[in-house]
Short mmCIF file of C-alpha atoms in Angstrom, two decimals:
data_model
loop_
_atom_site.label_atom_id
_atom_site.label_comp_id
_atom_site.label_asym_id
_atom_site.label_seq_id
_atom_site.Cartn_x
_atom_site.Cartn_y
_atom_site.Cartn_z
CA MET A 1 30.33 24.57 -64.35
CA ALA A 2 32.96 24.13 -62.03
CA ARG A 3 34.25 20.23 -61.76
CA LEU A 4 36.25 18.20 -59.33
CA ALA A 5 39.59 17.84 -59.75
CA THR A 6 39.65 13.91 -60.98
CA VAL A 7 43.77 14.28 -61.13
CA TYR A 8 45.55 15.34 -57.75
CA LYS A 9 47.21 18.48 -58.26
CA GLU A 10 49.85 18.86 -55.02
CA CYS A 11 49.15 22.79 -53.46
CA ASP A 12 51.65 24.73 -52.15
CA GLN A 13 53.70 22.94 -49.65
CA HIS A 14 54.48 25.73 -47.60
CA GLU A 15 54.55 24.11 -44.11
CA LYS A 16 56.17 21.53 -42.03
CA ALA A 17 53.74 19.08 -42.53
CA TYR A 18 52.24 17.72 -45.69
CA GLN A 19 49.01 19.67 -46.29
CA ALA A 20 46.58 17.25 -47.85
CA GLN A 21 42.47 17.06 -47.34
CA ASP A 22 41.41 14.66 -44.55
CA ALA A 23 39.03 13.16 -47.34
CA ILE A 24 41.25 12.47 -50.02
CA PHE A 25 43.89 8.97 -50.40
CA VAL A 26 46.66 11.02 -51.90
CA ALA A 27 47.93 7.99 -53.20
CA ARG A 28 45.41 6.09 -54.33
CA LYS A 29 46.51 3.80 -57.56
CA ARG A 30 44.09 5.32 -60.64
CA ASN A 31 42.70 2.32 -62.53
CA THR A 32 42.41 3.72 -65.73
CA ASN A 33 39.65 2.37 -67.20
CA ALA A 34 36.97 2.37 -64.55
CA LYS A 35 33.75 3.81 -65.56
CA LYS A 36 33.18 6.39 -63.18
CA VAL A 37 36.73 8.14 -62.04
CA LYS A 38 36.61 9.28 -58.33
CA PRO A 39 37.30 12.92 -58.02
CA MET A 40 40.58 13.36 -55.81
CA ARG A 41 39.09 17.06 -54.25
CA TRP A 42 36.79 17.14 -51.53
CA VAL A 43 33.98 20.20 -51.67
CA LYS A 44 30.97 20.24 -49.67
CA ASN A 45 27.82 22.01 -50.27
CA VAL A 46 27.41 24.86 -47.37
CA GLY A 47 23.66 25.04 -46.94
CA LEU A 48 21.40 27.80 -46.47
CA GLY A 49 21.39 28.73 -50.22
CA ILE A 50 24.66 29.63 -49.71
CA LYS A 51 26.41 29.13 -53.76
CA THR A 52 30.18 27.27 -53.68
CA PRO A 53 33.01 29.84 -55.63
CA ASP A 54 34.17 27.98 -58.46
CA SER A 55 37.60 28.81 -57.42
CA ALA A 56 36.99 26.11 -54.53
CA ILE A 57 35.48 23.93 -56.72
CA GLU A 58 38.57 23.82 -59.16
CA GLY A 59 41.07 25.17 -56.75
CA ASN A 60 44.10 23.40 -55.57
CA TYR A 61 44.70 24.40 -52.13
CA VAL A 62 44.52 23.30 -48.15
CA ASP A 63 42.17 24.67 -45.90
CA LYS A 64 40.94 22.74 -43.04
CA LYS A 65 39.15 25.97 -41.72
CA CYS A 66 37.47 27.12 -45.53
CA PRO A 67 33.80 25.98 -45.43
CA PHE A 68 33.37 24.65 -48.52
CA THR A 69 36.68 22.03 -48.44
CA GLY A 70 37.35 21.64 -45.28
CA ASN A 71 35.55 21.16 -41.84
CA VAL A 72 33.58 24.01 -40.77
CA SER A 73 29.91 23.75 -40.37
CA ILE A 74 28.05 27.17 -41.33
CA ARG A 75 25.53 27.88 -38.55
CA GLY A 76 23.80 29.94 -36.20
CA LYS A 77 24.21 34.29 -37.55
CA ILE A 78 24.83 35.15 -40.86
CA LEU A 79 25.85 38.74 -41.07
CA LYS A 80 27.60 41.13 -43.06
CA GLY A 81 30.36 43.81 -43.22
CA LEU A 82 32.94 45.64 -45.13
CA VAL A 83 36.67 44.67 -44.87
CA ILE A 84 38.80 46.81 -43.14
CA SER A 85 42.09 44.58 -42.47
CA THR A 86 43.63 41.34 -44.37
CA LYS A 87 47.23 41.77 -42.90
CA MET A 88 46.10 38.53 -41.08
CA LYS A 89 47.10 34.69 -42.57
CA ARG A 90 43.63 33.64 -44.09
CA THR A 91 41.72 35.86 -41.71
CA ILE A 92 39.75 39.13 -41.67
CA VAL A 93 38.45 41.59 -40.05
CA VAL A 94 34.79 42.83 -40.44
CA ARG A 95 33.58 46.30 -39.58
CA ARG A 96 29.74 46.58 -38.57
CA ASP A 97 28.08 49.57 -38.27
CA TYR A 98 25.11 50.22 -36.75
CA LEU A 99 22.76 53.34 -35.05
CA HIS A 100 21.99 53.60 -31.41
CA TYR A 101 19.18 54.86 -29.93
CA ILE A 102 19.44 57.25 -27.46
CA THR A 103 15.63 57.62 -26.27
CA LYS A 104 16.24 60.92 -24.04
CA TYR A 105 17.03 62.74 -26.76
CA ARG A 106 15.11 60.55 -29.46
CA ARG A 107 17.86 60.65 -31.52
CA PHE A 108 20.72 57.80 -33.35
CA GLU A 109 24.25 57.59 -32.44
CA LYS A 110 26.93 55.41 -34.97
CA ARG A 111 28.25 52.47 -32.88
CA HIS A 112 30.53 50.10 -35.07
CA LYS A 113 31.93 46.40 -34.06
CA ASN A 114 35.21 44.70 -35.31
CA ILE A 115 34.67 41.12 -36.10
CA HIS A 116 37.50 38.43 -37.06
CA ALA A 117 36.30 36.04 -39.10
CA HIS A 118 38.82 33.40 -41.44
CA CYS A 119 39.00 33.90 -45.01
CA SER A 120 39.70 30.95 -47.38
CA PRO A 121 41.95 31.19 -49.90
CA CYS A 122 38.95 30.68 -52.87
CA PHE A 123 37.37 34.30 -51.71
CA PRO A 124 40.03 37.23 -53.21
CA VAL A 125 39.53 39.32 -50.61
CA LYS A 126 40.68 43.42 -50.81
CA ASP A 127 40.37 46.18 -48.29
CA GLY A 128 36.84 47.65 -48.88
CA ASP A 129 34.81 44.53 -50.44
CA ILE A 130 31.54 43.71 -48.75
CA VAL A 131 31.05 39.97 -47.71
CA THR A 132 29.15 38.07 -45.92
CA ILE A 133 30.40 35.91 -43.04
CA GLY A 134 28.35 33.38 -41.29
CA GLN A 135 28.41 31.62 -37.73
CA CYS A 136 31.21 29.00 -37.02
CA ARG A 137 32.68 26.74 -34.03
CA PRO A 138 35.58 28.98 -32.86
CA LEU A 139 38.33 28.84 -34.88
CA ALA A 140 41.07 30.16 -32.87
CA LYS A 141 40.38 33.06 -29.60
CA THR A 142 38.60 35.64 -32.08
CA VAL A 143 38.02 33.80 -34.59
CA LYS A 144 34.16 32.01 -34.51
CA PHE A 145 33.08 33.04 -38.37
CA ASN A 146 33.54 32.44 -41.77
CA VAL A 147 33.49 34.01 -44.93
CA ILE A 148 30.79 32.47 -47.06
CA ALA A 149 30.56 35.10 -49.81
CA HIS A 150 31.62 37.71 -51.29
CA GLU A 151 31.68 41.28 -53.68
CA ALA A 152 34.09 43.06 -54.48
CA GLN A 153 33.66 47.43 -54.31
CA ARG A 154 35.75 49.35 -56.55
CA ALA A 155 38.50 52.08 -54.50
CA LYS A 156 35.79 54.83 -54.61
CA THR A 157 34.45 53.90 -51.36
CA GLY A 158 37.12 53.03 -49.69
CA LYS A 159 36.66 50.94 -46.24
CA LYS A 160 36.26 55.05 -44.02
CA THR A 161 32.18 54.92 -44.90
CA PHE A 162 29.63 54.36 -42.81
CA ARG A 163 27.84 52.03 -43.97
CA MET A 164 24.55 49.54 -42.70
CA PHE A 165 23.92 46.71 -43.99
CA MET B 1 54.09 26.62 0.97
CA ILE B 2 50.91 28.49 0.23
CA ASP B 3 50.11 30.48 -2.35
CA GLY B 4 47.26 32.67 -3.08
CA VAL B 5 46.78 31.19 -6.13
CA ARG B 6 45.95 27.27 -6.43
CA ARG B 7 48.50 25.67 -9.05
CA GLY B 8 47.36 22.48 -11.52
CA ILE B 9 46.68 22.81 -15.33
CA THR B 10 43.34 24.67 -16.84
CA ARG B 11 42.16 25.02 -20.40
CA GLU B 12 40.02 27.99 -19.53
CA GLY B 13 40.51 31.21 -21.62
CA LYS B 14 39.71 33.77 -18.34
CA HIS B 15 43.01 33.97 -17.74
CA LYS B 16 43.80 35.55 -21.28
CA ARG B 17 43.43 38.95 -22.21
CA ARG B 18 40.40 40.38 -23.73
CA GLU B 19 40.56 40.65 -27.74
CA THR B 20 40.98 44.86 -26.95
CA GLY B 21 44.20 44.15 -25.02
CA GLY B 22 42.63 44.50 -21.73
CA ARG B 23 43.15 42.62 -18.61
CA ARG B 24 40.62 40.27 -16.64
CA SER B 25 40.14 39.96 -13.27
CA GLN B 26 39.95 36.86 -12.10
CA PHE B 27 35.71 36.19 -10.34
CA ARG B 28 36.54 32.58 -9.37
CA LYS B 29 38.61 29.86 -9.07
CA LYS B 30 39.94 26.91 -11.17
CA ARG B 31 36.51 25.00 -11.50
CA LYS B 32 37.36 20.11 -12.25
CA PHE B 33 35.40 20.75 -15.84
CA GLU B 34 38.27 23.00 -16.71
CA MET B 35 41.11 20.74 -16.16
CA GLY B 36 44.08 19.97 -17.84
CA ARG B 37 46.62 16.98 -17.30
CA PRO B 38 50.01 16.25 -17.81
CA ALA B 39 51.20 15.16 -21.26
CA ALA B 40 52.13 11.16 -21.63
CA MET B 41 55.49 11.96 -23.53
CA THR B 42 54.84 7.97 -24.88
CA ARG B 43 58.37 6.77 -25.84
CA ILE B 44 59.44 4.31 -27.81
CA GLY B 45 59.90 1.02 -25.32
CA GLU B 46 57.80 -2.02 -23.39
CA LYS B 47 54.86 -1.18 -23.27
CA ARG B 48 53.57 1.03 -20.56
CA ILE B 49 50.09 2.30 -19.99
CA HIS B 50 48.01 4.11 -17.29
CA GLU B 51 44.28 4.12 -17.30
CA VAL B 52 43.45 7.40 -16.67
CA ARG B 53 39.48 8.22 -15.09
CA THR B 54 38.39 10.83 -17.15
CA ARG B 55 34.34 13.28 -16.78
CA GLY B 56 31.55 11.29 -16.76
CA GLY B 57 33.61 7.85 -15.58
CA ASN B 58 35.13 7.51 -19.15
CA LYS B 59 38.50 6.35 -19.47
CA LYS B 60 41.60 7.15 -21.20
CA PHE B 61 44.40 5.09 -21.78
CA ARG B 62 47.48 7.54 -21.66
CA ALA B 63 50.12 5.50 -23.01
CA LEU B 64 53.79 5.85 -21.31
CA ARG B 65 55.89 3.32 -23.38
CA LEU B 66 54.81 1.66 -26.85
CA ASP B 67 56.68 -0.79 -28.84
CA SER B 68 54.81 -1.48 -31.59
CA GLY B 69 51.61 -0.78 -33.39
CA ASN B 70 48.86 -1.17 -36.22
CA PHE B 71 50.14 0.52 -39.17
CA SER B 72 48.32 -0.15 -42.60
CA TRP B 73 49.52 0.00 -46.59
CA GLY B 74 46.32 2.02 -47.62
CA THR B 75 46.96 1.37 -51.84
CA GLU B 76 47.82 -2.30 -50.96
CA VAL B 77 45.32 -2.54 -48.01
CA CYS B 78 47.23 -4.95 -45.83
CA THR B 79 47.08 -3.67 -42.24
CA ARG B 80 50.10 -5.38 -39.83
CA LYS B 81 50.41 -5.08 -36.52
CA VAL B 82 54.71 -4.12 -36.40
CA ARG B 83 57.09 -3.13 -34.13
CA VAL B 84 58.22 0.16 -33.77
CA LEU B 85 62.21 1.53 -34.95
CA ASP B 86 62.69 5.00 -34.18
CA VAL B 87 60.79 8.83 -34.63
CA VAL B 88 62.19 10.50 -38.07
CA TYR B 89 60.68 13.37 -38.08
CA ASN B 90 58.18 15.66 -36.54
CA ALA B 91 56.21 19.18 -38.11
CA SER B 92 56.21 20.46 -34.28
CA ASN B 93 59.08 20.15 -32.64
CA ASN B 94 62.37 18.67 -33.13
CA GLU B 95 62.74 18.49 -29.66
CA LEU B 96 60.61 15.17 -29.98
CA VAL B 97 62.29 14.00 -32.12
CA ARG B 98 65.61 13.95 -30.28
CA THR B 99 63.44 12.34 -27.29
CA LYS B 100 61.54 10.04 -29.88
CA THR B 101 58.49 10.52 -28.19
CA LEU B 102 55.58 8.90 -30.08
CA VAL B 103 52.50 11.35 -30.95
CA LYS B 104 49.90 12.38 -33.67
CA GLY B 105 51.66 12.89 -37.04
CA ALA B 106 54.58 11.82 -36.01
CA ILE B 107 56.87 9.73 -38.89
CA VAL B 108 58.72 7.01 -37.64
CA LEU B 109 60.26 3.69 -39.16
CA VAL B 110 58.30 0.83 -38.54
CA ASP B 111 59.59 -2.79 -39.15
CA ALA B 112 58.82 -4.02 -43.01
CA HIS B 113 59.08 -7.61 -42.91
CA PRO B 114 55.53 -8.75 -41.95
CA PHE B 115 54.22 -6.57 -45.41
CA LYS B 116 57.30 -7.74 -47.23
CA SER B 117 56.28 -11.24 -46.71
CA TRP B 118 52.60 -10.50 -47.27
CA TYR B 119 53.45 -9.23 -50.96
CA GLU B 120 55.35 -11.68 -51.27
CA SER B 121 52.79 -14.45 -51.04
CA HIS B 122 50.11 -12.85 -52.38
CA TYR B 123 51.95 -11.38 -55.81
CA GLY B 124 54.27 -13.53 -55.89
CA VAL B 125 57.07 -11.79 -56.90
CA LYS B 126 60.08 -10.98 -54.30
CA VAL B 127 60.14 -7.34 -53.72
CA GLY B 128 63.45 -4.83 -51.97
CA VAL B 129 65.81 -6.82 -53.30
CA LYS B 130 68.94 -5.65 -53.29
CA LYS B 131 70.74 -5.57 -57.14
CA ASN B 132 74.22 -7.31 -56.12
CA GLN B 133 71.63 -9.87 -54.29
CA ALA B 134 69.52 -10.56 -56.78
CA ALA B 135 72.77 -12.16 -58.69
CA ALA B 136 74.50 -14.69 -56.15
CA GLU B 137 70.49 -15.96 -55.85
CA GLY B 138 69.84 -16.86 -59.91
CA GLY B 139 69.44 -20.61 -59.09
CA GLU B 140 66.90 -21.03 -55.89
CA GLU B 141 65.00 -23.70 -56.71
CA GLU B 142 61.21 -23.34 -57.33
CA LYS B 143 58.34 -23.89 -55.28
CA LYS B 144 55.68 -26.43 -56.57
CA GLN B 145 52.55 -24.35 -57.00
CA SER B 146 49.45 -25.52 -58.02
CA SER B 147 48.01 -24.42 -61.58
CA HIS B 148 45.16 -22.72 -59.32
CA VAL B 149 47.94 -21.11 -57.10
CA THR B 150 49.87 -19.55 -60.39
CA ARG B 151 46.05 -18.70 -62.16
CA LYS B 152 45.23 -16.10 -59.12
CA LEU B 153 49.21 -14.72 -59.05
CA THR B 154 49.25 -13.81 -62.78
CA LEU B 155 45.40 -12.47 -62.58
CA ARG B 156 46.66 -10.46 -59.52
CA GLN B 157 49.81 -9.58 -61.55
CA LYS B 158 47.65 -6.41 -63.94
CA GLY B 159 47.63 -3.49 -61.99
CA ARG B 160 50.28 -4.40 -59.76
CA THR B 161 52.83 -1.48 -59.76
CA LEU B 162 54.99 -1.22 -56.36
CA GLU B 163 56.58 2.70 -55.81
CA ASP B 164 60.36 2.32 -56.25
CA ALA B 165 60.44 4.60 -53.11
CA ILE B 166 59.03 1.76 -51.32
CA ASP B 167 60.98 -0.65 -52.92
CA HIS B 168 64.27 0.80 -51.21
CA GLN B 169 62.51 0.79 -48.30
CA MET B 170 61.89 -2.56 -48.54
CA ALA B 171 65.43 -3.55 -48.90
CA SER B 172 66.23 -1.88 -45.94
CA GLY B 173 63.31 -3.68 -43.88
CA ARG B 174 62.23 -0.35 -42.47
CA LEU B 175 59.17 1.60 -44.18
CA TYR B 176 58.69 5.19 -43.26
CA ALA B 177 54.89 5.35 -41.66
CA LYS B 178 53.12 8.66 -40.08
CA ILE B 179 51.03 7.74 -36.43
CA THR B 180 47.41 8.94 -36.85
CA SER B 181 46.37 7.27 -33.46
CA ARG B 182 46.92 9.99 -30.39
CA PRO B 183 49.10 7.56 -27.70
CA GLY B 184 48.36 9.43 -25.33
CA GLN B 185 44.62 9.11 -25.40
CA SER B 186 43.54 5.43 -26.71
CA GLY B 187 46.81 3.60 -26.08
CA ARG B 188 47.59 2.78 -29.43
CA CYS B 189 50.36 3.67 -31.67
CA ASP B 190 48.69 3.28 -34.76
CA GLY B 191 49.32 4.68 -38.67
CA ALA B 192 50.20 4.90 -42.13
CA ILE B 193 52.48 3.57 -44.89
CA LEU B 194 53.92 6.87 -46.48
CA GLU B 195 53.17 6.56 -50.45
CA GLY B 196 53.57 8.97 -52.58
CA PRO B 197 53.75 12.42 -52.97
CA GLU B 198 53.17 12.48 -49.22
CA LEU B 199 56.43 10.19 -48.61
CA ALA B 200 58.63 12.13 -51.74
CA PHE B 201 57.62 15.44 -49.15
CA TYR B 202 59.32 13.92 -46.14
CA GLN B 203 61.46 12.59 -47.48
CA LYS B 204 62.99 15.86 -49.13
CA GLN B 205 62.42 17.41 -45.43
CA LEU B 206 64.09 14.69 -43.67
CA LYS B 207 67.16 15.52 -45.98
CA LYS B 208 67.18 19.05 -45.11
#
């Protein structure tokens, strides 16, 4: 059972502006003998039966686009796909394969679509993993989805196989 | 000066390339609901605010010059209207520091006197006293206080902590603060006094 931190732990400050969660007052004086100690990390339940990962609750990263510790809501479509690229900063490319029916020949053809999704630091995503993504508001020109669940895959299958979910 | 293309700032994405890299051809002219306006570039100076009529008949207050704002001291829960003295740091653009532009997220220096006098009257202790000054003012006359007042003050001493960094700033009469309002939208320059880890971070940035 993951527990929220009661002591503030600063995240790695790589940017030129101070990175901290909006909902937490970082400089708050701690009352040492208070019965109920307020947590120093803000985490939310995304809803739709999605479980918030322990690494989001116990971690100290700051990501305003994370569905669990940031300011985005998951609503609309929920899709599953294969991760093909993790080279972008905190975003991934997810490939969704599907079959398209040609009526004249009564056969199928393979098609695919790539989706850019924001990937929170709480998910250790690698190429070839299966990932569940949920629709959110536009976060960038091409990013309208956010990773909400992650299923690591063994290296055997890789990212070149045709898989429908 | 006749152009085929209409000038003006827009907020639409139709001029940008597609995700695949392909160019998009223009299929309609610029619309009023896509319009943008020039930035405010609020400076420090005597208050000058222009009212803008926006979509739906609503108002925006474009501050062109501001000199003071409502700044709050979080840990002491004390908010005072203070003068903004100088822009010291901006994470996005050094140019904005050079031109002393007030924007949200900019680190500024504000006048410390209202906070200092509040603290001294609330806790009854002298704040921001320089070392050599303290020795000289040894024999200052004690103001007569009623027992009720002295009891109140001693109660408040419990759990009272003042950060060293803030104490130093009080001595110089200027506090570091971060602007949290948007001067070009609301016409106000409000913010919060920097404290704790955030203050340490920005002081380190300033030293660089």
